[in-house]
Tab-separated table of C-alpha atoms in Angstrom:
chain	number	residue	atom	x	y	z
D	1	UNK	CA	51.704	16.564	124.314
D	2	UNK	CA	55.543	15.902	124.598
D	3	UNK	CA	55.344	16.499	120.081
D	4	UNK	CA	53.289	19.926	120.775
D	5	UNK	CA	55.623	21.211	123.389
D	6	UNK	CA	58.647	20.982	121.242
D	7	UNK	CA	56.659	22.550	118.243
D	8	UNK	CA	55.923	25.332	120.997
D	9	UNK	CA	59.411	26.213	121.977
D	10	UNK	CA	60.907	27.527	118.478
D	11	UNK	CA	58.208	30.192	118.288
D	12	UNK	CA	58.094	30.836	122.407
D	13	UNK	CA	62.157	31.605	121.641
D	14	UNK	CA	61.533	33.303	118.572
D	15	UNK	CA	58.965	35.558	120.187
D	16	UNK	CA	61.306	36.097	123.406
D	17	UNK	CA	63.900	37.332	120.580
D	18	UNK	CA	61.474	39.762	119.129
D	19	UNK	CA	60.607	41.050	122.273
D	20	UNK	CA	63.956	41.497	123.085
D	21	UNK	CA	64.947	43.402	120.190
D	22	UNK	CA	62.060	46.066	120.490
D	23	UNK	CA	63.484	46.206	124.122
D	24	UNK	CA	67.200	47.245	122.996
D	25	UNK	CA	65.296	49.316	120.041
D	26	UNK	CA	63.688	51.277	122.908
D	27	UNK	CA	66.848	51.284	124.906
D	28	UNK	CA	68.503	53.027	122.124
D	29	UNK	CA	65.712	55.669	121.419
D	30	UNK	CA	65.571	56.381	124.771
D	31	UNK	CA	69.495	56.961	124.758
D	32	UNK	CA	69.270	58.942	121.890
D	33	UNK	CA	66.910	61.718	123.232
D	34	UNK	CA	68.777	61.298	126.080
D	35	UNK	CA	72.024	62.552	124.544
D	36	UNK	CA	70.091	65.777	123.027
D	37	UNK	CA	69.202	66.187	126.770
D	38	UNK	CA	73.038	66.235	127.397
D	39	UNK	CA	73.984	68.465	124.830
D	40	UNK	CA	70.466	71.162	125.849
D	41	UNK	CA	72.503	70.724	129.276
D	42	UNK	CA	75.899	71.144	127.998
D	43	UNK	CA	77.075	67.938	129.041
D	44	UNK	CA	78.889	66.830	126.074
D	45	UNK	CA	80.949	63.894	126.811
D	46	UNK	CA	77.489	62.344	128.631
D	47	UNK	CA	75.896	62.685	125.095
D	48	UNK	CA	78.732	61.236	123.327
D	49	UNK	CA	78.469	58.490	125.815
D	50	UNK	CA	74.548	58.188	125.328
D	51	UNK	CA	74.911	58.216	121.280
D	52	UNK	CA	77.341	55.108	122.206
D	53	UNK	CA	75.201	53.193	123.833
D	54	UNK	CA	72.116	53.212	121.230
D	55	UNK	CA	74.261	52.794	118.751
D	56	UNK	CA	75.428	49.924	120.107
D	57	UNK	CA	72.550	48.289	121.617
D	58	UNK	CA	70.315	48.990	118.459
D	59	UNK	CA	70.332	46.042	115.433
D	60	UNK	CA	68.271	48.415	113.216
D	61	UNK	CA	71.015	50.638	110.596
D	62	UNK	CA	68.909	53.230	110.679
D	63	UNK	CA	69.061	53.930	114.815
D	64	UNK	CA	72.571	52.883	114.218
D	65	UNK	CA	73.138	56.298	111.309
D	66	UNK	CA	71.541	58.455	113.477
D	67	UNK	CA	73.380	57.624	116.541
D	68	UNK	CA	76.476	57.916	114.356
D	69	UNK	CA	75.159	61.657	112.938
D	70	UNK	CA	74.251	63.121	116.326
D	71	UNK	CA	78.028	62.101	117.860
D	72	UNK	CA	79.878	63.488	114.569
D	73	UNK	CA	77.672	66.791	115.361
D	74	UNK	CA	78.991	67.011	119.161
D	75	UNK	CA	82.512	66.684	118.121
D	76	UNK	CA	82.506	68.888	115.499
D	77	UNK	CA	80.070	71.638	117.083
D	78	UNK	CA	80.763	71.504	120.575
D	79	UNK	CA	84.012	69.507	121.520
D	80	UNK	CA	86.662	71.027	118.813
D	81	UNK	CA	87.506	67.638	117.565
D	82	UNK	CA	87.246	67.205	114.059
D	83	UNK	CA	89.547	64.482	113.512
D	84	UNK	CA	87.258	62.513	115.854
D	85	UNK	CA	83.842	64.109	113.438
D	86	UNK	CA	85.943	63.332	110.348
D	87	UNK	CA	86.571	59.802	111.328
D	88	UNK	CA	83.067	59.531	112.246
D	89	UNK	CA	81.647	61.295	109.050
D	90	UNK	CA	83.625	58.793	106.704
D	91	UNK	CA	82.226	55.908	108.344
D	92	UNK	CA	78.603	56.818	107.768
D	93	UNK	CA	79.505	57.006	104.230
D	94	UNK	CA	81.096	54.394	103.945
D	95	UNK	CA	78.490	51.867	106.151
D	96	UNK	CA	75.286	53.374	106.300
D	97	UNK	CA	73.652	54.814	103.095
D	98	UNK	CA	70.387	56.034	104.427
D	99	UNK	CA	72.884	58.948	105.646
D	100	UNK	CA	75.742	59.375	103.283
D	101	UNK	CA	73.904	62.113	101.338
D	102	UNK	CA	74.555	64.237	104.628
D	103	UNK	CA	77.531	63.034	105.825
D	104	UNK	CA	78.963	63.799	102.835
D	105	UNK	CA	77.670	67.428	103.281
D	106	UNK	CA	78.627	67.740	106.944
D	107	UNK	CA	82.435	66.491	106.157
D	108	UNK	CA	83.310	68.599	103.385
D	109	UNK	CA	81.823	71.484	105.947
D	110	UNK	CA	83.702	70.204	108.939
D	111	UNK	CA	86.771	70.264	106.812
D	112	UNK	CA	86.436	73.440	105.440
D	113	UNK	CA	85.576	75.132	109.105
D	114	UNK	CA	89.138	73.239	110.048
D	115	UNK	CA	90.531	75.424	106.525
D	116	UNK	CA	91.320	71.928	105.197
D	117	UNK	CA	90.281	73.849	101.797
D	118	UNK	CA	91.694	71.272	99.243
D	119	UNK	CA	90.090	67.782	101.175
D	120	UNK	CA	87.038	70.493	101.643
D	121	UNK	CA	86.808	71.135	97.895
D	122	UNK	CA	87.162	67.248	96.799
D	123	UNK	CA	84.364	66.375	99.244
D	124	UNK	CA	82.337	69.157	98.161
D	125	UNK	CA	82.518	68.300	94.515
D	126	UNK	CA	82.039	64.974	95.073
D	127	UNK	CA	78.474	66.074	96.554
D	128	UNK	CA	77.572	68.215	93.558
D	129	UNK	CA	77.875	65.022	91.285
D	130	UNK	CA	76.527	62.798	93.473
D	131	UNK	CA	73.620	64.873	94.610
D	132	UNK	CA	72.623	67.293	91.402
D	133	UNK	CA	69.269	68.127	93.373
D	134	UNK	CA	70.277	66.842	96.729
D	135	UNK	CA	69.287	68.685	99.639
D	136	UNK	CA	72.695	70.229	100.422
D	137	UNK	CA	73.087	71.375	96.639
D	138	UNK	CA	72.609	75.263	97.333
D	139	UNK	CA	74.667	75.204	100.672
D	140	UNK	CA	77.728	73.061	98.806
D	141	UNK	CA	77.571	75.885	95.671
D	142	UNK	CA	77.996	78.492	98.024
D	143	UNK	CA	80.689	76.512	99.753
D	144	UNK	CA	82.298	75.611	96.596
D	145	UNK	CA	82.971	79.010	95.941
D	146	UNK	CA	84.219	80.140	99.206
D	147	UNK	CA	86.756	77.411	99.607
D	148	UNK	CA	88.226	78.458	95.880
D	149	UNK	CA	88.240	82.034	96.923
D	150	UNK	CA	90.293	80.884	99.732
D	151	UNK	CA	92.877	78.874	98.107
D	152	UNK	CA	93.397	81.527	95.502
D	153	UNK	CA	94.533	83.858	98.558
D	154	UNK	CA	98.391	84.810	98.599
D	155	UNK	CA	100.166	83.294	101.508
D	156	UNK	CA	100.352	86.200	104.408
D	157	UNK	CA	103.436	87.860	104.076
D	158	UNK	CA	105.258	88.908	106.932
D	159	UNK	CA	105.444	92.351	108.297
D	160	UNK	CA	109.351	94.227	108.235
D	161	UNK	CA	111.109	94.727	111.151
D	162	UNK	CA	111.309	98.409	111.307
D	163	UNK	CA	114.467	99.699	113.337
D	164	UNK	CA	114.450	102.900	114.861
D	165	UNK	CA	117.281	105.175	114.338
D	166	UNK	CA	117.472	108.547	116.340
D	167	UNK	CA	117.418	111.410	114.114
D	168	UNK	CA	120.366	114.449	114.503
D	169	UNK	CA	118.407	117.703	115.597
D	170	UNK	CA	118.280	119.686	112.515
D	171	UNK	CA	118.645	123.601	113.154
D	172	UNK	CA	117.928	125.893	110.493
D	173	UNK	CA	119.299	129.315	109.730
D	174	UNK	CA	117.790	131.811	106.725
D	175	UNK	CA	120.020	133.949	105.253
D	176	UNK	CA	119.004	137.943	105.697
D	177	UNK	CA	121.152	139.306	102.952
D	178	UNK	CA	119.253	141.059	100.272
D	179	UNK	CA	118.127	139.670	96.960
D	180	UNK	CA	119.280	135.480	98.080
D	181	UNK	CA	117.095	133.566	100.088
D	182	UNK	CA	119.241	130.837	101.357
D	183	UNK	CA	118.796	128.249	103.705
D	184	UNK	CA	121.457	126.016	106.062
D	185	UNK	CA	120.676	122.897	107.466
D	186	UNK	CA	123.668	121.968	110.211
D	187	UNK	CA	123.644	118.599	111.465
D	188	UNK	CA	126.908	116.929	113.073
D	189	UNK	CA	128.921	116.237	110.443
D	190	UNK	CA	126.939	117.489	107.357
D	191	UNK	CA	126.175	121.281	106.225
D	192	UNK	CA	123.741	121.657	103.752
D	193	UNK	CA	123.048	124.874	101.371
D	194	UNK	CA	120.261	125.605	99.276
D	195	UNK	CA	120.321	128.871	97.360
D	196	UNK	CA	116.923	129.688	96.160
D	197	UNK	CA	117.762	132.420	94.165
D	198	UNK	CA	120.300	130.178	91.693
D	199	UNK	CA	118.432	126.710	92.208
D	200	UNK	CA	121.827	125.553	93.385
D	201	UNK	CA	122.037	122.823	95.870
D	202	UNK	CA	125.003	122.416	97.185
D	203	UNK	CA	126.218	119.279	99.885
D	204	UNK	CA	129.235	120.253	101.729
D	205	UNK	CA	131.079	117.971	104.184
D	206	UNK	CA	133.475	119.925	106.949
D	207	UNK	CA	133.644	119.568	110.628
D	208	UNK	CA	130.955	121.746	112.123
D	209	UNK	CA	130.918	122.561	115.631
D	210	UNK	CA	127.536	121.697	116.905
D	211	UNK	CA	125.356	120.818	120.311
D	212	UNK	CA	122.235	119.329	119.913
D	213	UNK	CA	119.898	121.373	121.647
């Protein structure tokens, strides 16, 4: 009896393991949904929090990857933090390969949103090669091409400062003598002639007595 008991208690523990495991696998489903409960909600740091928690109460890579995708998505969609998405992004690729096809995507996105164009356009192309057919392959090509339309745009050049000078009143007098249409511009220190009649311009300086009206 004592021989059967002992033969028992390997496979007792190893079903209390099992058992325990799809216990923290439903723990971090459950956590999951929860967190796109948050976000319908607009409780963002509560998802970010929920994400946590299944990702790290699930064993399974796959729970773990899409815990991982859903918290990249909050700080780069709702929280304006995309050093925190970035950082979150690169581990994906880098750990779990069940998602790197769209992590991939979603950082070269994230960066170009952030007009990061040149990390933007090394992610991107790293896609295209990786991914000939991928899912993502008509969204990057479109991407592709805005980020090198952007970085062949001039840097903004800044606007002159304009300074306004006030302008001398400017009276005008038309000659009435016969046969010469001539006219006089008088401004403080400048008379100026023009004689129609000749085409002769003339640009005299002299002291001019004048009030601006």
């Amino acid at each position: 009896i004592i021989l059967i008991l002992f033969l028992l208690i390997p496979f007792s523990l190893a079903q209390a393991a099992e058992a325990n495991t799809t216990n923290l696998e439903g723990f971090a489903m459950w956590n999951i949904n929860y967190g796109s409960l948050m976000i319908d909600e607009g409780k963002y740091l509560e998802a970010i929090e929920a994400y946590d928690a299944a990702f790290d109460a699930s064993q399974r890579p796959k729970t773990k990857g899409k815990a991982l995708l859903q918290k990249a998505m909050v700080y780069a969609v709702y929280l304006d933090a995309p050093d925190d998405a970035i950082r979150t992004y690169k581990k994906l690729i880098q750990e779990y390969p069940e998602f790197k096809e769209t992590a991939i995507y979603k950082l070269g996105l994230v960066l170009f949103d952030n007009s990061r164009f040149k990390e933007a356009l090394e992610v991107l192309e790293s896609y295209r090669k990786q991914y000939v057919r991928g899912r993502y392959a008509y969204h990057t090509e479109v991407l592709i091409k805005e980020v090198q339309n952007a970085l062949k745009l001039p840097e903004p050049v800044k606007p002159p400062v304009i300074v306004s000078i006030p302008r001398p009143l400017i009276r005008v007098r038309l000659s009435k003598r016969k046969n010469i249409n001539t006219m006089v511009l008088k401004a403080p220190d400048l008379t100026i002639s023009f004689n129609k009649s000749t085409k002769y311009f003339n640009a005299l300086l002299e002291e001019v007595n004048w009030k601006q009206e």
